[in-house]
Coordinates of C-alpha atoms in Angstrom, one line a residue:
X1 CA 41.9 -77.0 -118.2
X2 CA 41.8 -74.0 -115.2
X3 CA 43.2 -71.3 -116.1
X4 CA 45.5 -69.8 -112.9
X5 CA 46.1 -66.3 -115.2
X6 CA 44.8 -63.1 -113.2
X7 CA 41.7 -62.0 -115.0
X8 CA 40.9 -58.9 -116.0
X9 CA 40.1 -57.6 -112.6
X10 CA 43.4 -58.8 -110.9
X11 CA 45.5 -56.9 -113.3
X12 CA 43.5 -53.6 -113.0
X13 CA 43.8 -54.4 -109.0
X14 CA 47.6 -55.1 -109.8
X15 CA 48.3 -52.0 -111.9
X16 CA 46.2 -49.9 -109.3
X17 CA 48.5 -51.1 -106.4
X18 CA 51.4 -50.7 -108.2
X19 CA 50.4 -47.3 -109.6
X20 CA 49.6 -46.1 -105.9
X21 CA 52.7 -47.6 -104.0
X22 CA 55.5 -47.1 -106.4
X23 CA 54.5 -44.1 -108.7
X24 CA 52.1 -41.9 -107.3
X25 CA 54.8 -41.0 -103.9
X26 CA 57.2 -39.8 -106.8
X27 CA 55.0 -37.5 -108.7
X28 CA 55.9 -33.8 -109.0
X29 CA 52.9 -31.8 -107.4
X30 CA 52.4 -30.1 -110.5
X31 CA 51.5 -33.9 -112.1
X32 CA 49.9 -35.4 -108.7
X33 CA 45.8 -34.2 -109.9
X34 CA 46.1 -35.8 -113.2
X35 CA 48.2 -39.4 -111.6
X36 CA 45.4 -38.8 -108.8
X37 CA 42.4 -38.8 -111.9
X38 CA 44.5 -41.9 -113.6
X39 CA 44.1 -43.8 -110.0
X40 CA 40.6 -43.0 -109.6
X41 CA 40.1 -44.0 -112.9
X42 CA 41.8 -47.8 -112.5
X43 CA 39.6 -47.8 -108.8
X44 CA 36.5 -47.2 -111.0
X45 CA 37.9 -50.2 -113.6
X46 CA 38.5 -52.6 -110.4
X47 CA 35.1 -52.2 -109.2
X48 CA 33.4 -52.2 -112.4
X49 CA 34.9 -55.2 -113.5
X50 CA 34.9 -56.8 -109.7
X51 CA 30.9 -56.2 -109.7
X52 CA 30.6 -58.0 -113.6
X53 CA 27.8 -58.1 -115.0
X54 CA 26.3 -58.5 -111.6
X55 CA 23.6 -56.3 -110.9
X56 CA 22.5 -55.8 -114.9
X57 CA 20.2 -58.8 -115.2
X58 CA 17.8 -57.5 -112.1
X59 CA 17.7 -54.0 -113.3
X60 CA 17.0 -54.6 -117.2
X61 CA 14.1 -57.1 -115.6
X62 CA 12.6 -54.0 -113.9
X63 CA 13.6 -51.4 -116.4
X64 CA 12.3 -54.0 -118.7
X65 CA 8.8 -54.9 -116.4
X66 CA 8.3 -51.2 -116.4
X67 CA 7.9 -50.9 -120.5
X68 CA 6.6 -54.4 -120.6
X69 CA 9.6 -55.4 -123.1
X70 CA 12.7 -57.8 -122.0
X71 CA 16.3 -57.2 -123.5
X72 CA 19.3 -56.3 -121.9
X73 CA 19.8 -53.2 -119.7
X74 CA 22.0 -50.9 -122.6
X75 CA 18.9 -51.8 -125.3
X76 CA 16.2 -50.9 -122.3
X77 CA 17.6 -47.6 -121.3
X78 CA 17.3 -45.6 -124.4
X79 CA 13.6 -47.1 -124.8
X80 CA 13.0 -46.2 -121.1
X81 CA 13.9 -42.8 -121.4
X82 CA 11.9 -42.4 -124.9
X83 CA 8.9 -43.6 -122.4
X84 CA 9.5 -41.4 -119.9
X85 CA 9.9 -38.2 -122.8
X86 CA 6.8 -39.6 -124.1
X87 CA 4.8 -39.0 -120.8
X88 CA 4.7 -42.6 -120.1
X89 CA 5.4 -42.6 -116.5
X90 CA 2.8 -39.3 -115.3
X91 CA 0.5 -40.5 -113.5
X92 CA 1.7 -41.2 -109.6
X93 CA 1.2 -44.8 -109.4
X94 CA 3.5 -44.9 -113.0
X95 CA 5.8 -42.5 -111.7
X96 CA 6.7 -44.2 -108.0
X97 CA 7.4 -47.8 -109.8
X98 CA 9.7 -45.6 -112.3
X99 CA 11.3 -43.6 -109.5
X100 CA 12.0 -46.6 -107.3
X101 CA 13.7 -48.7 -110.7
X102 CA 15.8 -45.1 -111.1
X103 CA 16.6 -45.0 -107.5
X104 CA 18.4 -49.1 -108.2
X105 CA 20.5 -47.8 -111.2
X106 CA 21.9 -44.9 -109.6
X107 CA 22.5 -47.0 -106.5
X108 CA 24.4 -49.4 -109.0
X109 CA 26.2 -46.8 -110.6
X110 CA 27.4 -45.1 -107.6
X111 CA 28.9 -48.7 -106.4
X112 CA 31.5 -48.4 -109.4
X113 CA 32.0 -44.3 -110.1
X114 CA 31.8 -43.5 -106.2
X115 CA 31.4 -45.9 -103.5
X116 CA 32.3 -43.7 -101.2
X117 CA 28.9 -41.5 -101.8
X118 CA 27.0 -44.5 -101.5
X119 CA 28.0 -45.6 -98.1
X120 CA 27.9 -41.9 -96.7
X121 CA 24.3 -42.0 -98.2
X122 CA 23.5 -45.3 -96.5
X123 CA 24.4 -44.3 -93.5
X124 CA 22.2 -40.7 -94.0
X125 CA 19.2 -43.3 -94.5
X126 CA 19.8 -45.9 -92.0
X127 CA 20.7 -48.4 -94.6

């Protein structure tokens, strides 16, 4: 059977709209930063959930190609960071594979906490 409900990511996009259109024009200025945080905060939900589980499978394959372990991304981070307090990633070669895996998370963080960053960077670089 399909299921016709709106997922999870149509009713953040749905609340956001509605937050934006019909509340945000009628909040007292002494209120608008924190209903301005609450919309940033359901933006951030959208793209989060909009982008799924997406990019996590090619970044805990290099996080996990860079310890030589597999898992998923949350179990490889604390373990990459462990290697990386150990001294793990010093030498150059070690340290250019590790700074180009930190470069792809931060890239993929930025597309949910601040898309707008990411494009202005993008543009910086040519990209």
């Amino acid at each position: 059977m399909i299921n016709d409900d709106p997922g999870a990511c149509d009713l953040v996009a749905i609340a956001l709209r509605s937050f934006r259109e019909a509340i945000l024009p009628v909040i007292p200025a002494d209120q608008r930063f924190t209903a301005l945080m609450i919309a940033n905060a359901l933006g951030m939900a959208e793209r989060e959930l909009a982008a799924g589980a997406s990019d996590e499978p090619a970044l805990a394959a290099a996080v996990g190609t860079l310890l030589g372990e597999q898992g998923d991304l949350p179990a490889l981070l604390p373990r990459l960071c462990t290697a990386i307090d150990a001294g793990h990633f010093d030498a150059p070669d070690r340290q250019a594979a590790l700074r180009a895996v930190l470069a792809d998370i931060t890239r993929a963080r930025l597309a949910v906490s601040n898309p707008k960053r990411l494009a202005s960077e993008r543009q910086e670089h040519g990209r």
